Coordinates of C-alpha atoms in Angstrom, one line a residue:
M273 CA 10.6 48.7 0.3
E274 CA 14.3 48.2 -0.3
D275 CA 15.7 49.9 2.7
S276 CA 13.5 47.5 4.9
V277 CA 15.0 44.7 3.5
E278 CA 18.3 45.4 4.5
S279 CA 17.4 45.5 8.3
K280 CA 18.7 42.2 9.7
W281 CA 18.0 41.1 13.2
T282 CA 20.1 38.9 15.6
L283 CA 19.0 37.6 19.2
K284 CA 22.1 37.6 21.2
S285 CA 23.3 38.5 24.8
D286 CA 26.0 40.5 25.8
A287 CA 27.3 38.1 28.5
K288 CA 30.7 36.5 27.8
S289 CA 29.5 33.2 26.9
E290 CA 27.3 34.9 24.1
P291 CA 24.2 32.1 24.6
F292 CA 21.6 31.7 21.6
L293 CA 18.6 31.9 22.7
Y294 CA 16.6 28.5 21.9
C295 CA 19.7 27.3 19.8
C296 CA 19.7 23.5 19.5
S297 CA 21.3 20.7 17.7
A298 CA 18.7 21.5 14.7
C299 CA 20.6 24.9 14.3
D300 CA 24.1 26.4 13.6
C301 CA 24.8 28.7 16.3
S302 CA 26.9 30.4 13.5
E303 CA 23.7 32.0 12.1
E304 CA 21.6 34.6 12.9
P305 CA 18.2 32.7 13.8
F306 CA 16.1 35.4 14.4
R307 CA 15.3 38.8 13.7
G308 CA 15.0 40.6 17.0
K309 CA 18.4 41.8 18.9
V310 CA 18.1 41.5 22.9
F311 CA 20.5 42.6 25.1
R312 CA 21.2 42.3 28.9
N313 CA 21.1 45.0 31.6
R314 CA 20.2 47.6 29.3
T315 CA 19.8 50.7 30.9
K316 CA 18.6 53.0 28.8
A317 CA 15.7 51.0 27.7
R318 CA 12.6 50.8 29.6
S319 CA 9.5 48.8 29.0
M320 CA 6.0 50.4 28.9
S321 CA 5.2 50.9 32.3
M322 CA 7.6 48.7 34.5
P323 CA 11.3 49.6 35.4
S324 CA 13.8 47.0 34.1
A325 CA 15.3 44.5 36.7
P326 CA 18.3 45.4 38.6
S327 CA 21.5 43.8 37.7
S328 CA 23.4 41.7 39.8
A329 CA 27.4 42.0 39.5
K330 CA 28.1 38.5 41.0
F331 CA 25.6 36.2 39.7
R332 CA 23.6 36.0 36.5
R333 CA 20.4 34.2 36.2
T334 CA 20.4 30.7 34.5
Q335 CA 21.4 30.8 31.2
S336 CA 21.5 26.7 30.6
L337 CA 18.6 24.3 31.0
H338 CA 21.2 21.7 32.6
G339 CA 21.3 23.7 36.3
P340 CA 20.6 26.7 38.1
S341 CA 23.9 28.1 37.4
P342 CA 26.0 28.8 34.4
V343 CA 28.9 26.5 36.2
T344 CA 29.2 23.2 34.2
T345 CA 31.7 21.8 36.8
F346 CA 30.5 19.9 39.4
G347 CA 32.6 19.0 42.8
P348 CA 36.4 18.8 42.2
K349 CA 36.5 16.6 39.1
A350 CA 32.9 15.9 37.3
C351 CA 32.2 18.4 34.2
M352 CA 29.5 18.4 31.8
L353 CA 30.7 17.4 28.2
K354 CA 30.7 20.3 26.2
N355 CA 28.9 19.9 23.3
P356 CA 27.1 23.3 22.1
K357 CA 24.9 21.9 19.2
A358 CA 23.0 19.8 21.7
V359 CA 22.9 22.1 24.5
M360 CA 19.9 24.6 24.7
H361 CA 20.3 27.8 26.2
I362 CA 18.1 30.4 27.5
Q363 CA 18.2 34.0 28.7
D364 CA 16.9 35.7 31.6
P365 CA 13.5 36.9 30.9
A366 CA 14.2 40.2 32.4
S367 CA 16.9 40.8 30.0
Q368 CA 14.9 40.4 26.8
R369 CA 14.7 43.7 25.4
L370 CA 13.7 44.9 21.4
T371 CA 16.4 47.3 19.8
W372 CA 16.8 47.7 16.1
N373 CA 20.1 48.0 13.9
K374 CA 18.2 50.5 11.3
P375 CA 15.2 52.5 12.0
P376 CA 12.4 50.2 10.6
K377 CA 10.7 51.4 7.6
S378 CA 8.2 48.2 6.9
V379 CA 5.3 47.3 9.0
L380 CA 2.8 44.4 8.1
I381 CA -0.7 45.4 9.5
I382 CA -3.4 42.3 10.1
K383 CA -6.6 42.8 11.3
K384 CA -9.2 40.5 12.1
I385 CA -11.6 39.3 9.4
R386 CA -15.1 39.4 8.6
D387 CA -15.3 42.2 11.7
T388 CA -16.4 45.5 10.2
S389 CA -15.9 47.5 14.0
L390 CA -12.1 47.0 13.1
L391 CA -11.9 49.1 10.0
Q392 CA -12.1 52.9 11.8
P393 CA -8.9 51.6 14.1
F394 CA -7.3 49.9 10.9
K395 CA -7.8 53.2 9.1
E396 CA -6.8 55.1 12.0
L397 CA -3.2 53.1 12.8
C398 CA -2.5 53.2 8.7
I399 CA -3.0 57.2 8.7
F400 CA -0.4 57.5 11.6
L401 CA 2.0 55.7 10.6
T402 CA 1.9 57.5 7.1
Q403 CA 2.1 60.8 9.1
I404 CA 4.9 59.9 11.2
R405 CA 7.4 58.7 8.5
T406 CA 7.1 60.1 5.1
T407 CA 8.9 57.0 4.0
W408 CA 6.8 54.6 5.6
H409 CA 5.8 51.4 4.1
A410 CA 2.6 49.5 5.7
L411 CA 1.2 46.2 4.0
A412 CA -2.2 46.1 4.4
Q413 CA -3.5 42.3 4.6
E414 CA -6.9 43.0 4.2
F415 CA -6.4 44.6 0.3
K416 CA -10.4 44.8 0.2
I417 CA -10.9 47.5 2.4
K418 CA -12.2 50.5 0.9
C419 CA -10.3 53.2 3.0
V420 CA -7.1 51.8 1.6
K421 CA -7.5 54.3 -1.1
L422 CA -7.9 57.2 1.3
I423 CA -4.2 56.6 2.5
C424 CA -0.9 57.4 0.8
N425 CA 2.6 55.1 0.9
L426 CA 0.4 52.2 1.7
L427 CA 0.8 49.1 0.1
T428 CA -1.5 45.8 -0.4
C429 CA -0.3 42.4 -0.4
F430 CA -1.7 39.1 -1.5
I431 CA -0.5 36.7 1.2
D432 CA -1.2 33.6 -0.8
Y433 CA 1.1 35.1 -4.0
D434 CA 3.5 38.0 -2.3
D435 CA 6.7 36.9 -0.4
I436 CA 6.9 39.1 2.4
S437 CA 9.3 37.2 4.7
N438 CA 12.0 39.8 4.2
C439 CA 10.1 42.9 3.7
V440 CA 8.6 43.2 7.0
D441 CA 10.6 44.9 10.0
F442 CA 7.7 44.2 12.5
I443 CA 3.9 43.4 12.6
I444 CA 1.2 45.2 14.1
C445 CA -2.4 42.5 14.7
L446 CA -5.6 44.0 15.5
G447 CA -8.0 41.6 17.0
G448 CA -7.7 38.4 19.1
D449 CA -5.4 35.4 19.7
G450 CA -6.4 34.1 16.6
T451 CA -4.8 36.7 14.9
L452 CA -1.5 36.4 16.1
L453 CA -1.7 32.8 15.2
Y454 CA -2.6 33.6 11.6
A455 CA 0.6 36.2 11.7
S456 CA 2.5 33.5 13.1
S457 CA 1.6 30.9 10.0
L458 CA 2.5 33.8 7.6
F459 CA 6.1 33.0 8.4
Q460 CA 8.0 29.7 8.4
E461 CA 11.1 30.5 9.4
S462 CA 12.3 34.1 11.1
V463 CA 9.3 36.1 12.3
P464 CA 9.2 39.8 12.7
P465 CA 8.3 41.4 16.0
V466 CA 4.5 41.2 16.7
M467 CA 2.5 43.9 18.3
A468 CA -0.7 42.9 19.1
F469 CA -4.0 45.2 20.0
H470 CA -6.5 43.7 22.1
L471 CA -9.9 44.1 19.7
G472 CA -10.9 40.3 19.9
S473 CA -13.1 38.3 21.7
L474 CA -10.2 37.0 24.7
G475 CA -7.1 38.8 23.9
F476 CA -5.0 36.2 26.1
L477 CA -1.7 36.9 23.7
T478 CA -2.9 40.6 22.8
P479 CA -1.7 42.8 25.7
F480 CA -2.2 46.4 24.1
N481 CA -4.8 48.5 24.5
F482 CA -5.8 50.6 21.3
D483 CA -6.9 53.5 23.2
T484 CA -3.4 54.8 23.2
F485 CA -1.8 53.2 20.2
Q486 CA 0.1 56.4 19.3
S487 CA 2.2 56.0 22.1
Q488 CA 2.9 52.7 22.4
V489 CA 3.5 52.1 18.7
T490 CA 6.0 55.2 18.9
Q491 CA 7.9 53.7 21.6
V492 CA 8.2 50.2 20.1
I493 CA 9.4 52.3 16.6
E494 CA 12.0 53.8 19.1
G495 CA 13.5 50.5 20.5
N496 CA 11.8 50.6 23.7
A497 CA 10.2 47.4 24.4
A498 CA 10.1 44.4 26.2
I499 CA 9.6 41.0 24.1
I500 CA 8.5 37.5 25.2
L501 CA 10.3 34.8 22.9
R502 CA 7.2 31.9 22.3
S503 CA 8.6 29.0 21.2
R504 CA 6.9 27.3 18.1
L505 CA 6.9 23.2 17.0
E506 CA 8.3 22.3 14.1
V507 CA 5.8 19.9 12.7
K508 CA 6.5 17.4 9.6
V509 CA 3.3 15.3 8.4
V510 CA 4.5 12.4 6.2
K511 CA 2.2 10.4 4.2
E512 CA 2.8 7.5 2.2
Y513 CA 1.8 7.2 -1.0
R514 CA -1.1 5.6 -2.2
E515 CA -2.1 4.3 -5.7
N516 CA -5.6 5.9 -5.4
G517 CA -4.0 9.2 -4.7
S518 CA -5.5 12.3 -6.2
V519 CA -3.3 14.1 -9.1
E520 CA -2.7 16.6 -6.6
E521 CA -1.2 14.3 -4.2
M522 CA 0.8 12.6 -6.5
S523 CA 2.8 15.7 -7.7
L524 CA 3.9 16.3 -4.2
V525 CA 5.3 13.0 -3.7
T526 CA 9.1 12.9 -2.9
N527 CA 10.7 9.0 -2.5
G528 CA 7.3 7.5 -2.2
N529 CA 6.0 9.7 0.6
K530 CA 4.8 13.0 1.0
T531 CA 5.9 15.3 3.7
M532 CA 4.4 18.8 4.5
Q533 CA 6.1 21.0 7.2
Y534 CA 4.5 23.7 9.4
Q535 CA 5.4 25.8 12.1
V536 CA 2.9 25.7 14.8
L537 CA 2.6 28.5 18.0
N538 CA -0.2 26.8 20.0
E539 CA -0.6 22.9 19.5
V540 CA -0.9 19.6 17.7
V541 CA -4.1 18.0 18.0
V542 CA -4.5 14.4 17.3
D543 CA -7.9 13.1 17.2
R544 CA -10.3 10.2 16.3
G545 CA -12.1 12.5 13.8
P546 CA -16.2 11.7 13.1
S547 CA -15.2 8.0 14.3
S548 CA -17.0 6.7 17.2
Y549 CA -14.1 4.6 18.0
L550 CA -11.4 5.5 20.4
S551 CA -8.2 7.3 18.9
N552 CA -5.3 4.8 19.0
V553 CA -2.0 6.2 18.5
D554 CA 1.5 5.2 19.2
L555 CA 3.5 8.1 20.8
F556 CA 7.5 8.1 20.3
L557 CA 10.2 10.1 21.9
D558 CA 13.7 10.1 20.5
G559 CA 13.0 6.9 18.6
H560 CA 11.6 5.3 21.6
L561 CA 7.7 3.9 22.1
I562 CA 6.7 5.6 25.5
T563 CA 3.1 4.8 25.4
T564 CA 0.0 4.1 23.0
V565 CA -2.7 6.9 23.6
Q566 CA -6.0 5.6 23.6
G567 CA -8.9 8.1 24.0
D568 CA -10.6 10.8 22.1
G569 CA -6.8 12.0 21.2
V570 CA -3.7 13.7 22.5
I571 CA -2.5 17.4 22.4
V572 CA 1.2 18.1 21.9
S573 CA 1.3 22.4 22.8
T574 CA 3.8 25.0 23.7
P575 CA 4.0 26.7 26.8
T576 CA 2.0 29.4 24.7
G577 CA -0.7 26.6 24.1
S578 CA -0.8 25.4 27.5
T579 CA -3.2 28.2 28.2
A580 CA -5.6 27.0 25.1
Y581 CA -6.7 23.5 24.3
A582 CA -4.5 21.9 26.7
V583 CA -5.3 23.7 30.0
A584 CA -8.9 22.8 28.7
A585 CA -8.4 19.0 28.9
G586 CA -6.7 19.3 32.4
A587 CA -3.3 20.3 31.8
T588 CA -1.1 22.6 33.8
M589 CA -0.2 26.5 32.4
I590 CA 3.5 27.1 31.5
H591 CA 4.9 30.6 31.3
P592 CA 6.0 30.9 27.4
N593 CA 9.7 31.5 28.6
V594 CA 9.9 28.0 30.1
P595 CA 11.4 25.7 27.1
A596 CA 9.2 22.8 27.2
I597 CA 6.7 20.7 25.4
M598 CA 3.5 19.4 26.8
I599 CA 1.9 15.9 26.2
T600 CA -1.8 16.0 27.3
P601 CA -4.0 13.3 26.6
I602 CA -8.0 14.4 25.7
C603 CA -10.2 12.1 27.9
P604 CA -7.8 9.2 28.2
H605 CA -9.2 5.4 28.4
S606 CA -6.7 5.2 31.5
L607 CA -7.0 7.3 34.8
S608 CA -3.5 7.4 35.3
F609 CA -2.7 9.0 31.6
R610 CA -1.8 12.4 33.2
P611 CA -0.2 15.5 31.5
I612 CA 3.4 15.4 31.0
V613 CA 6.4 18.0 30.3
V614 CA 9.2 17.1 28.5
P615 CA 12.2 19.1 27.2
A616 CA 12.3 21.4 24.6
G617 CA 14.4 20.0 21.7
V618 CA 13.3 16.2 21.9
E619 CA 11.5 14.5 18.9
L620 CA 8.0 13.5 18.9
K621 CA 6.9 11.0 16.5
I622 CA 3.3 10.3 16.6
M623 CA 1.8 7.3 13.9
L624 CA -1.2 4.9 14.1
S625 CA -1.1 1.9 16.0
R626 CA -1.5 -1.1 14.4
D627 CA -4.7 -2.4 16.7
A628 CA -6.5 1.1 15.9
R629 CA -9.8 -0.1 14.3
N630 CA -10.0 3.6 12.1
T631 CA -8.0 6.4 10.9
A632 CA -7.1 9.7 13.0
W633 CA -7.3 13.2 12.3
V634 CA -4.3 15.9 12.9
S635 CA -4.9 20.2 12.7
L636 CA -2.4 22.6 13.7
D637 CA -3.3 25.6 15.6
G638 CA -6.8 24.7 14.6
R639 CA -6.1 24.7 10.8
K640 CA -5.0 22.8 8.2
R641 CA -6.9 19.5 9.3
Q642 CA -6.1 16.2 7.4
E643 CA -6.4 12.7 7.7
I644 CA -3.7 10.2 9.1
A645 CA -3.9 6.8 7.9
Y646 CA -1.6 3.7 8.5
G647 CA 2.1 4.0 7.5
D648 CA 1.7 8.0 7.9
S649 CA 3.4 10.1 10.6
I650 CA 3.6 13.3 12.2
T651 CA 6.9 14.1 13.5
I652 CA 7.2 17.2 16.2
T653 CA 9.9 19.2 17.9
T654 CA 11.1 22.5 19.1
S655 CA 11.2 25.0 15.9
C656 CA 14.5 27.6 16.0
F657 CA 11.9 29.9 14.9
P658 CA 10.0 31.5 18.3
V659 CA 7.5 34.2 17.9
P660 CA 9.1 37.6 19.6
S661 CA 6.0 39.4 21.0
I662 CA 5.9 42.7 22.2
C663 CA 5.2 42.9 25.9
F664 CA 3.3 45.8 27.2
R665 CA 5.5 45.8 30.6
D666 CA 7.5 42.6 30.7
P667 CA 7.1 38.8 30.2
V668 CA 6.0 38.0 33.5
N669 CA 4.0 40.7 34.6
D670 CA 1.8 40.4 31.1
W671 CA 1.8 36.4 31.6
F672 CA 0.2 36.7 35.2
E673 CA -2.0 39.8 34.0
S674 CA -3.8 37.7 31.5
L675 CA -4.1 34.9 33.8
A676 CA -6.1 37.4 36.2
Q677 CA -7.9 39.3 33.2
C678 CA -8.8 36.4 30.7
L679 CA -8.8 33.3 32.5
H680 CA -9.6 34.7 36.0
W681 CA -7.3 32.7 37.6
N682 CA -7.8 32.0 41.1
V683 CA -10.9 34.0 41.2
R684 CA -13.0 33.2 44.4
K685 CA -15.1 34.8 47.2
K686 CA -13.0 35.7 49.9
Q687 CA -13.6 34.6 53.6
S688 CA -15.0 37.1 56.2
H689 CA -12.6 38.4 59.0
L690 CA -13.0 36.7 62.1
S691 CA -14.3 39.2 64.8
S692 CA -12.2 39.9 68.4
E693 CA -14.6 37.7 70.5
E694 CA -14.2 34.7 67.6
E695 CA -10.4 34.8 67.9
E696 CA -10.6 34.8 71.8
F697 CA -12.8 31.7 71.7

């Protein structure tokens, strides 16, 4: 495992300006925030099924949130104030390619829990990995599986006790979208690239089929794959210390408050919980009160989460490469309260309103559900540590393929063709 720890990753562009992807005022651009390396116009590396987009010598697509051009001058005299730490840069999705500084030697395999049908695929994958590399290490999250004992060079890890943040070169998920969400939750900072196989129920975030896993895994190991960076939300739940708090709560109190921090891939949901009263919470943006949410609750989601709970509540669907945060009310008590999209990097804060009749409840990617009382707060902003998800083709084609296959987007019965007589009439 010592060799795998030496593998370091960066996410940079070969453009002269060298913009970092998803760098904002919360991170230092001099550091290496991610574990994957992305190059622009890489000619040798190709996606799984589609050729890379042609390059343009005269114009590169947008790299900045502030306009459709990298140029920061406007007219003969106007220009944009130079403040690199306050500007978030994004890359052309077609340029996002995976490469390795050193050959990967450690992989974390995570399978869907309580699904016996995945035992055989899990075993086949482990055997394949140990055969192609004699020094390959596989970390099996399902340490109770009997087939693990049949495979050499396979290490088991206890997620709740072992620190795997610097021991994993990339991750392979066997299951559905929930398996990928679980893999994201294991890494609170830099996340290794994730290769997700569709062996679950929906599979919107899992583009690979297991039938040809040998060739697909080999291509990823060789650094021949496209990658999509799924932004996450950095969430801080601050709870005021109360005298009737338990011993466990008291041990976590710092300066009178208990603060818990999470990395969320899909969404933060604040709802009314078991109460029959409307949820009543105040929503702040960069310290300013923008509205009070009255209804069943509110969803704060990433572009990846826009196709999950948010779209069921009436929100639009946003491509994961769009740097944004979506705010969607759940059954609002006002017909004019529609979902809105705000720029990534802003700080949202949710607190219980003074007029609230009951407490609220918050859940993070469907987990860590907890009660929010008066004086507590939930702070949400864009995380500096996205999830690099390996693509089957490329970021754009994979997303539209998922819309068509999983959500049946714009599927309808076609109109019959008009006959020549009807056209003349």
